[in-house]
Amino acid sequence: MIATTPRLKHEVKDLGLAPLGRQRIEWAGREMPVLKQIRDRFEKEKPFAGLRISACAHVTTETAHLAIALKAGGADAVLIASNPLSTQDDVAASLVADHEISVFAQKGEDAATYSRHVQIALDHRPNIIVDDGSDVVAELVQHRQNQIADLIGSTEETTTGIVRLRAMFNEGVLTFPAMNVNDADTKHFFDNRYGTGQSTLDGIIRATNILLAGKTVVVVGYGWCGKGTALRARGMGANVIVTEIDHIKAIEAVMDGFRVLPMAEAAPHGDIFITVTGNKHVVRGEHFDVMKDGAIVCNSGHFDLELDLKYLAANAKEIKDVRPFTEEYKLTNGKSVVVLGQGRLINLAAAEGHPSAVMDMSFANQALAVEYLVKNKGSLAAGLHSIPRDVDEEIARLKLQAMGIFIDSLTAEQIDYTNSWQSGT
């Protein structure tokens, strides 16, 4: 049921959680100096005055700072969850009670509720969509074509979402500009690698309390998220196997010191399986069937379909909760498979998501991407657009400055040299 306060509509678990949420949001802010500088400028310049923004994102302490920055810029903002298990209920409550931002998100919401919240985000008739997985954009394109005229554009910060947007563009249905936040260097080099790497293991440990040292961890996919996860698992003493479909990434994994195997060969060896591909059913029935008894599987890609959970359910004689966010499937072959976080993002289902320091850069990109769309309204072609290089570099400069780190600059002589072809050995 949608509740109404004297100020705004919302649907959160309990507004009484707001004091704890406020405290946690403030703590996260200590590690987000870049976004704070952007927010302070937005507050003065009001670049989003009169605009409606619908954001679909993981409702965490870090996302709270993005929502607050957008509102500071003058936006009429609505926030919904991008994943049924990623909402931090105290944060959602604080955004409503302390910042008067409409939030429709509850941890553990069912599929019907999630779909209804997507409709609420579009009922807001957004001029800008800030998306995380492209669910809101996909719904707009499929069923709300009449609202595209209201849209200046959208922003997307996940690999999965970018894949979907490219598919939309290839089919000719992406008829507005979309900012590819995911591929900004200050996003995927850091958020995907260091954020996913650390928070994934954090979620696994919180859900299971197992010792990683000595375990065999199979990392499915060696993109930036897979690289970070494999590196952190090895750092905790695990023996890491990587599976890949891309020959170049597979070579990179080998050169980084990891064992590379096809999934069918890796399946009998793994103690823990972590999927980070963004694709469907990368761990399937034939893999589950040959796993060790008690093997643990989890996902750190965007959607739960990376694991073929329907196969597990159909071939289980018993499913039981053994710990929070930890389900044991007792299979008809006599073995059991343990699934963490219902196959959803384990770093957000069982933990708190990426550390604030890395999300500072990701959400700085999101905020500046929204501003870029507004500044270039009407002049951007339909399709995906990269974050401008100077914006990427400015975010890195601000981050280094906040860390008290400074770097060299080219001398006049060096600039002349790099611009000349006449000087050589």
Short mmCIF file of C-alpha atoms in Angstrom, two decimals, residues 56-393:
data_model
loop_
_atom_site.label_atom_id
_atom_site.label_comp_id
_atom_site.label_asym_id
_atom_site.label_seq_id
_atom_site.Cartn_x
_atom_site.Cartn_y
_atom_site.Cartn_z
CA CYS A 56 16.08 3.03 -10.47
CA ALA A 57 19.07 1.98 -8.38
CA HIS A 58 20.17 -0.07 -5.40
CA VAL A 59 18.82 1.92 -2.46
CA THR A 60 21.99 2.08 -0.38
CA THR A 61 23.79 4.74 1.64
CA GLU A 62 25.83 5.65 -1.44
CA THR A 63 22.81 5.93 -3.73
CA ALA A 64 21.26 8.20 -1.12
CA HIS A 65 23.99 10.75 -1.82
CA LEU A 66 23.23 10.64 -5.55
CA ALA A 67 19.51 11.17 -4.91
CA ILE A 68 20.27 14.06 -2.54
CA ALA A 69 22.57 15.63 -5.16
CA LEU A 70 19.89 15.42 -7.85
CA LYS A 71 17.35 17.03 -5.56
CA ALA A 72 19.87 19.71 -4.60
CA GLY A 73 20.08 20.49 -8.32
CA GLY A 74 16.37 21.25 -8.37
CA ALA A 75 15.01 17.92 -9.60
CA ASP A 76 11.64 16.49 -8.69
CA ALA A 77 13.07 13.03 -8.01
CA VAL A 78 11.54 9.60 -7.46
CA LEU A 79 13.70 6.62 -6.46
CA ILE A 80 12.83 2.93 -6.83
CA ALA A 81 14.92 -0.18 -6.16
CA SER A 82 16.70 -1.89 -9.05
CA ASN A 83 16.78 -5.24 -7.26
CA PRO A 84 14.32 -6.83 -4.82
CA LEU A 85 17.02 -7.65 -2.26
CA SER A 86 19.30 -4.62 -2.50
CA THR A 87 17.30 -2.03 -0.56
CA GLN A 88 18.56 -0.85 2.81
CA ASP A 89 15.28 -0.07 4.55
CA ASP A 90 16.73 2.45 6.97
CA VAL A 91 18.25 4.42 4.09
CA ALA A 92 14.93 4.44 2.22
CA ALA A 93 13.22 5.74 5.36
CA SER A 94 15.75 8.52 5.86
CA LEU A 95 15.46 9.72 2.26
CA VAL A 96 11.72 10.13 2.78
CA ALA A 97 11.75 11.55 6.30
CA ASP A 98 14.89 13.68 6.20
CA HIS A 99 15.23 14.68 2.56
CA GLU A 100 11.65 14.60 1.26
CA ILE A 101 12.51 12.32 -1.65
CA SER A 102 9.82 9.91 -2.83
CA VAL A 103 11.14 6.37 -2.42
CA PHE A 104 9.35 3.17 -3.42
CA ALA A 105 11.56 0.32 -2.24
CA GLN A 106 11.55 -2.40 0.40
CA LYS A 107 14.10 -5.13 0.94
CA GLY A 108 12.61 -8.46 -0.09
CA GLU A 109 9.81 -7.01 -2.22
CA ASP A 110 8.23 -9.60 -4.50
CA ALA A 111 8.27 -9.51 -8.29
CA ALA A 112 4.80 -7.99 -8.49
CA THR A 113 5.77 -5.16 -6.14
CA TYR A 114 8.99 -4.56 -8.06
CA SER A 115 7.06 -4.34 -11.34
CA ARG A 116 4.55 -1.97 -9.76
CA HIS A 117 7.39 0.28 -8.62
CA VAL A 118 8.71 0.40 -12.19
CA GLN A 119 5.26 1.60 -13.24
CA ILE A 120 5.36 4.25 -10.49
CA ALA A 121 8.72 5.47 -11.78
CA LEU A 122 7.17 5.93 -15.24
CA ASP A 123 3.95 7.42 -13.83
CA HIS A 124 6.25 10.23 -12.65
CA ARG A 125 6.59 11.07 -16.39
CA PRO A 126 10.34 11.49 -16.15
CA ASN A 127 12.41 13.86 -18.27
CA ILE A 128 15.50 11.90 -17.24
CA ILE A 129 15.75 8.20 -16.29
CA VAL A 130 18.69 7.11 -14.13
CA ASP A 131 18.71 3.36 -14.66
CA ASP A 132 20.53 0.37 -13.23
CA GLY A 133 19.90 -2.65 -15.43
CA SER A 134 17.62 -0.85 -17.93
CA ASP A 135 14.35 -2.19 -16.53
CA VAL A 136 12.69 1.23 -16.52
CA VAL A 137 13.91 2.08 -20.02
CA ALA A 138 12.83 -1.34 -21.31
CA GLU A 139 9.33 -0.85 -19.87
CA LEU A 140 9.17 2.62 -21.40
CA VAL A 141 10.19 1.36 -24.84
CA GLN A 142 7.86 -1.64 -24.74
CA HIS A 143 4.73 -0.17 -23.19
CA ARG A 144 5.01 3.61 -22.73
CA GLN A 145 5.99 4.89 -26.18
CA ASN A 146 3.75 7.91 -25.70
CA GLN A 147 6.05 9.15 -22.89
CA ILE A 148 9.24 9.18 -24.96
CA ALA A 149 8.38 12.72 -26.09
CA ASP A 150 8.85 13.84 -22.46
CA LEU A 151 12.30 12.26 -22.25
CA ILE A 152 15.57 14.17 -22.58
CA GLY A 153 17.52 10.93 -22.13
CA SER A 154 18.67 8.24 -19.74
CA THR A 155 21.83 7.15 -17.95
CA GLU A 156 22.96 3.56 -17.31
CA GLU A 157 25.78 2.32 -15.10
CA THR A 158 25.71 -1.46 -15.33
CA THR A 159 27.27 -3.81 -17.88
CA THR A 160 23.96 -5.68 -18.11
CA GLY A 161 22.05 -2.49 -18.77
CA ILE A 162 24.47 -1.38 -21.49
CA VAL A 163 24.09 -4.76 -23.23
CA ARG A 164 20.32 -4.28 -23.21
CA LEU A 165 20.56 -0.71 -24.51
CA ARG A 166 22.82 -1.81 -27.38
CA ALA A 167 20.30 -4.49 -28.28
CA MET A 168 17.51 -1.87 -28.23
CA PHE A 169 19.54 0.41 -30.49
CA ASN A 170 20.32 -2.41 -32.91
CA GLU A 171 16.60 -3.14 -33.16
CA GLY A 172 15.86 0.54 -33.78
CA VAL A 173 13.80 1.08 -30.61
CA LEU A 174 16.27 3.23 -28.64
CA THR A 175 15.06 6.53 -30.06
CA PHE A 176 16.61 8.85 -27.47
CA PRO A 177 20.13 9.49 -26.12
CA ALA A 178 21.43 7.26 -23.32
CA MET A 179 24.64 7.96 -21.41
CA ASN A 180 26.97 4.97 -21.04
CA VAL A 181 28.13 5.64 -17.49
CA ASN A 182 29.32 2.04 -17.06
CA ASP A 183 32.21 2.39 -19.49
CA ALA A 184 33.65 5.58 -18.00
CA ASP A 185 37.19 4.81 -16.84
CA THR A 186 36.49 6.21 -13.37
CA LYS A 187 33.57 3.80 -13.15
CA HIS A 188 34.49 0.36 -14.48
CA PHE A 189 38.20 0.42 -13.63
CA PHE A 190 37.34 1.02 -9.97
CA ASP A 191 33.69 0.22 -9.18
CA ASN A 192 33.63 -3.04 -11.15
CA ARG A 193 37.09 -4.21 -10.14
CA TYR A 194 37.66 -3.00 -6.59
CA GLY A 195 34.03 -2.51 -5.53
CA THR A 196 32.68 -5.81 -6.84
CA GLY A 197 35.81 -7.67 -5.82
CA GLN A 198 35.59 -6.64 -2.17
CA SER A 199 31.83 -6.53 -1.70
CA THR A 200 31.24 -9.92 -3.33
CA LEU A 201 33.52 -11.67 -0.88
CA ASP A 202 32.00 -9.60 1.93
CA GLY A 203 28.55 -10.92 1.00
CA ILE A 204 29.74 -14.53 0.79
CA ILE A 205 31.45 -14.35 4.17
CA ARG A 206 28.48 -12.67 5.88
CA ALA A 207 26.08 -15.26 4.45
CA THR A 208 28.19 -18.32 5.28
CA ASN A 209 31.00 -17.39 7.71
CA ILE A 210 33.25 -19.80 5.80
CA LEU A 211 37.03 -19.62 5.56
CA LEU A 212 38.11 -18.80 2.01
CA ALA A 213 41.74 -19.82 2.52
CA GLY A 214 42.32 -23.21 0.92
CA LYS A 215 38.97 -23.29 -0.88
CA THR A 216 38.69 -23.61 -4.64
CA VAL A 217 36.76 -20.62 -5.96
CA VAL A 218 35.46 -20.71 -9.53
CA VAL A 219 34.96 -17.21 -10.98
CA VAL A 220 32.68 -17.36 -14.01
CA GLY A 221 33.66 -14.49 -16.29
CA TYR A 222 36.83 -12.39 -16.37
CA GLY A 223 35.56 -8.93 -17.18
CA TRP A 224 36.37 -6.13 -14.76
CA CYS A 225 34.05 -7.58 -12.09
CA GLY A 226 35.56 -11.04 -12.55
CA LYS A 227 39.09 -9.68 -12.37
CA GLY A 228 38.41 -7.94 -9.09
CA THR A 229 36.65 -10.96 -7.62
CA ALA A 230 39.42 -13.37 -8.65
CA LEU A 231 42.16 -11.09 -7.32
CA ARG A 232 40.43 -10.61 -3.95
CA ALA A 233 39.66 -14.33 -3.59
CA ARG A 234 43.30 -15.16 -4.24
CA GLY A 235 44.28 -12.52 -1.72
CA MET A 236 42.19 -14.35 0.88
CA GLY A 237 44.11 -17.57 0.19
CA ALA A 238 41.70 -19.26 -2.21
CA ASN A 239 42.74 -21.36 -5.19
CA VAL A 240 41.01 -19.61 -8.10
CA ILE A 241 39.77 -21.12 -11.37
CA VAL A 242 38.43 -18.80 -14.09
CA THR A 243 35.98 -19.77 -16.83
CA GLU A 244 35.59 -17.63 -19.95
CA ILE A 245 34.12 -17.55 -23.47
CA ASP A 246 36.43 -14.77 -24.70
CA HIS A 247 39.88 -15.89 -25.86
CA ILE A 248 41.56 -12.57 -25.04
CA LYS A 249 40.14 -12.43 -21.52
CA ALA A 250 41.09 -16.07 -21.02
CA ILE A 251 44.71 -15.32 -21.97
CA GLU A 252 44.69 -12.37 -19.57
CA ALA A 253 43.45 -14.62 -16.76
CA VAL A 254 46.22 -17.11 -17.49
CA MET A 255 48.85 -14.35 -17.54
CA ASP A 256 47.45 -13.07 -14.24
CA GLY A 257 48.26 -16.47 -12.76
CA PHE A 258 44.85 -18.13 -12.72
CA ARG A 259 43.89 -21.58 -13.92
CA VAL A 260 41.45 -21.36 -16.85
CA LEU A 261 39.03 -24.21 -17.59
CA PRO A 262 35.71 -24.73 -19.38
CA MET A 263 32.83 -24.66 -16.94
CA ALA A 264 32.15 -28.38 -17.43
CA GLU A 265 35.68 -29.18 -16.23
CA ALA A 266 35.69 -26.63 -13.41
CA ALA A 267 32.35 -27.74 -11.95
CA PRO A 268 33.62 -30.87 -10.13
CA HIS A 269 36.51 -28.96 -8.53
CA GLY A 270 34.86 -25.86 -7.09
CA ASP A 271 33.91 -25.28 -3.48
CA ILE A 272 32.44 -21.85 -4.27
CA PHE A 273 31.11 -20.59 -7.62
CA ILE A 274 30.71 -16.87 -8.34
CA THR A 275 29.05 -15.71 -11.57
CA VAL A 276 29.90 -12.26 -12.93
CA THR A 277 28.96 -12.44 -16.61
CA GLY A 278 25.66 -10.62 -17.12
CA ASN A 279 24.50 -13.57 -19.23
CA LYS A 280 21.88 -16.30 -18.78
CA HIS A 281 22.35 -19.76 -17.24
CA VAL A 282 26.14 -19.74 -17.17
CA VAL A 283 25.82 -22.34 -14.40
CA ARG A 284 23.33 -24.96 -15.58
CA GLY A 285 21.95 -28.37 -14.77
CA GLU A 286 24.90 -30.33 -16.18
CA HIS A 287 27.19 -28.27 -13.95
CA PHE A 288 25.10 -28.63 -10.78
CA ASP A 289 24.92 -32.39 -11.31
CA VAL A 290 28.70 -32.87 -11.07
CA MET A 291 29.47 -30.41 -8.28
CA LYS A 292 30.82 -31.51 -4.93
CA ASP A 293 28.32 -32.22 -2.20
CA GLY A 294 27.72 -28.90 -0.42
CA ALA A 295 29.13 -26.68 -3.19
CA ILE A 296 28.19 -23.01 -2.74
CA VAL A 297 26.93 -20.97 -5.70
CA CYS A 298 26.22 -17.27 -5.87
CA ASN A 299 25.87 -14.45 -8.36
CA SER A 300 27.41 -11.01 -8.49
CA GLY A 301 26.06 -10.11 -11.94
CA HIS A 302 22.99 -7.94 -12.18
CA PHE A 303 20.18 -10.49 -12.62
CA ASP A 304 19.55 -13.84 -10.88
CA LEU A 305 19.20 -15.69 -14.19
CA GLU A 306 22.96 -16.32 -14.37
CA LEU A 307 22.17 -19.42 -12.28
CA ASP A 308 19.59 -21.89 -13.60
CA LEU A 309 17.58 -21.89 -10.39
CA LYS A 310 14.54 -23.44 -12.07
CA TYR A 311 16.59 -26.55 -12.78
CA LEU A 312 17.72 -26.71 -9.16
CA ALA A 313 14.18 -26.35 -7.86
CA ALA A 314 12.88 -29.01 -10.27
CA ASN A 315 15.59 -31.47 -9.24
CA ALA A 316 15.51 -30.86 -5.49
CA LYS A 317 13.72 -33.18 -3.12
CA GLU A 318 14.06 -30.59 -0.36
CA ILE A 319 14.86 -26.87 -0.14
CA LYS A 320 15.56 -25.35 3.24
CA ASP A 321 16.95 -22.16 4.74
CA VAL A 322 20.12 -22.95 6.65
CA ARG A 323 21.19 -19.37 7.40
CA PRO A 324 19.92 -15.91 6.38
CA PHE A 325 20.29 -15.56 2.60
CA THR A 326 21.50 -19.18 2.43
CA GLU A 327 19.35 -21.97 0.95
CA GLU A 328 20.33 -25.62 0.66
CA TYR A 329 18.93 -27.60 -2.28
CA LYS A 330 19.03 -31.35 -1.56
CA LEU A 331 19.10 -32.92 -5.01
CA THR A 332 17.69 -36.22 -6.15
CA ASN A 333 21.24 -37.43 -6.89
CA GLY A 334 21.94 -37.40 -3.15
CA LYS A 335 24.13 -34.28 -3.13
CA SER A 336 23.28 -30.74 -2.04
CA VAL A 337 23.96 -27.34 -3.57
CA VAL A 338 23.89 -24.18 -1.44
CA VAL A 339 22.54 -21.01 -3.11
CA LEU A 340 23.29 -17.61 -1.61
CA GLY A 341 20.98 -14.59 -1.77
CA GLN A 342 18.36 -16.37 -3.94
CA GLY A 343 20.83 -16.07 -6.80
CA ARG A 344 20.58 -12.28 -6.72
CA LEU A 345 23.47 -9.88 -6.21
CA ILE A 346 25.21 -11.42 -3.22
CA ASN A 347 27.12 -8.25 -2.36
CA LEU A 348 23.82 -6.42 -1.84
CA ALA A 349 21.58 -9.28 -0.72
CA ALA A 350 23.81 -10.32 2.17
CA ALA A 351 26.11 -7.30 2.57
CA GLU A 352 26.05 -3.55 1.95
CA GLY A 353 27.28 -3.31 -1.64
CA HIS A 354 30.36 -1.46 -2.79
CA PRO A 355 32.36 0.70 -0.38
CA SER A 356 31.51 4.40 -0.45
CA ALA A 357 34.95 5.48 -1.66
CA VAL A 358 34.52 3.73 -4.99
CA MET A 359 30.84 4.64 -5.44
CA ASP A 360 31.89 8.27 -5.03
CA MET A 361 33.32 8.13 -8.55
CA SER A 362 30.51 6.03 -10.03
CA PHE A 363 27.80 8.38 -8.79
CA ALA A 364 29.83 11.44 -9.71
CA ASN A 365 29.67 10.05 -13.24
CA GLN A 366 25.92 9.50 -12.94
CA ALA A 367 25.31 13.04 -11.67
CA LEU A 368 27.46 14.64 -14.36
CA ALA A 369 25.90 12.43 -17.05
CA VAL A 370 22.47 13.75 -16.08
CA GLU A 371 23.82 17.30 -16.27
CA TYR A 372 25.38 16.57 -19.68
CA LEU A 373 22.03 15.36 -21.04
CA VAL A 374 20.31 18.50 -19.80
CA LYS A 375 22.98 20.85 -21.16
CA ASN A 376 22.87 19.12 -24.56
CA LYS A 377 19.11 18.69 -24.77
CA GLY A 378 18.02 18.36 -28.37
CA SER A 379 21.52 18.10 -29.82
CA LEU A 380 22.39 14.48 -28.98
CA ALA A 381 21.52 11.72 -31.41
CA ALA A 382 19.60 8.65 -30.35
CA GLY A 383 21.79 5.86 -29.02
CA LEU A 384 24.58 5.37 -26.52
CA HIS A 385 26.95 8.21 -25.67
CA SER A 386 30.20 7.94 -23.74
CA ILE A 387 31.04 10.12 -20.76
CA PRO A 388 33.21 12.95 -22.20
CA ARG A 389 36.91 12.37 -21.55
CA ASP A 390 37.35 15.70 -19.78
CA VAL A 391 34.57 14.79 -17.34
CA ASP A 392 36.20 11.42 -16.62
CA GLU A 393 39.56 13.10 -16.01
#
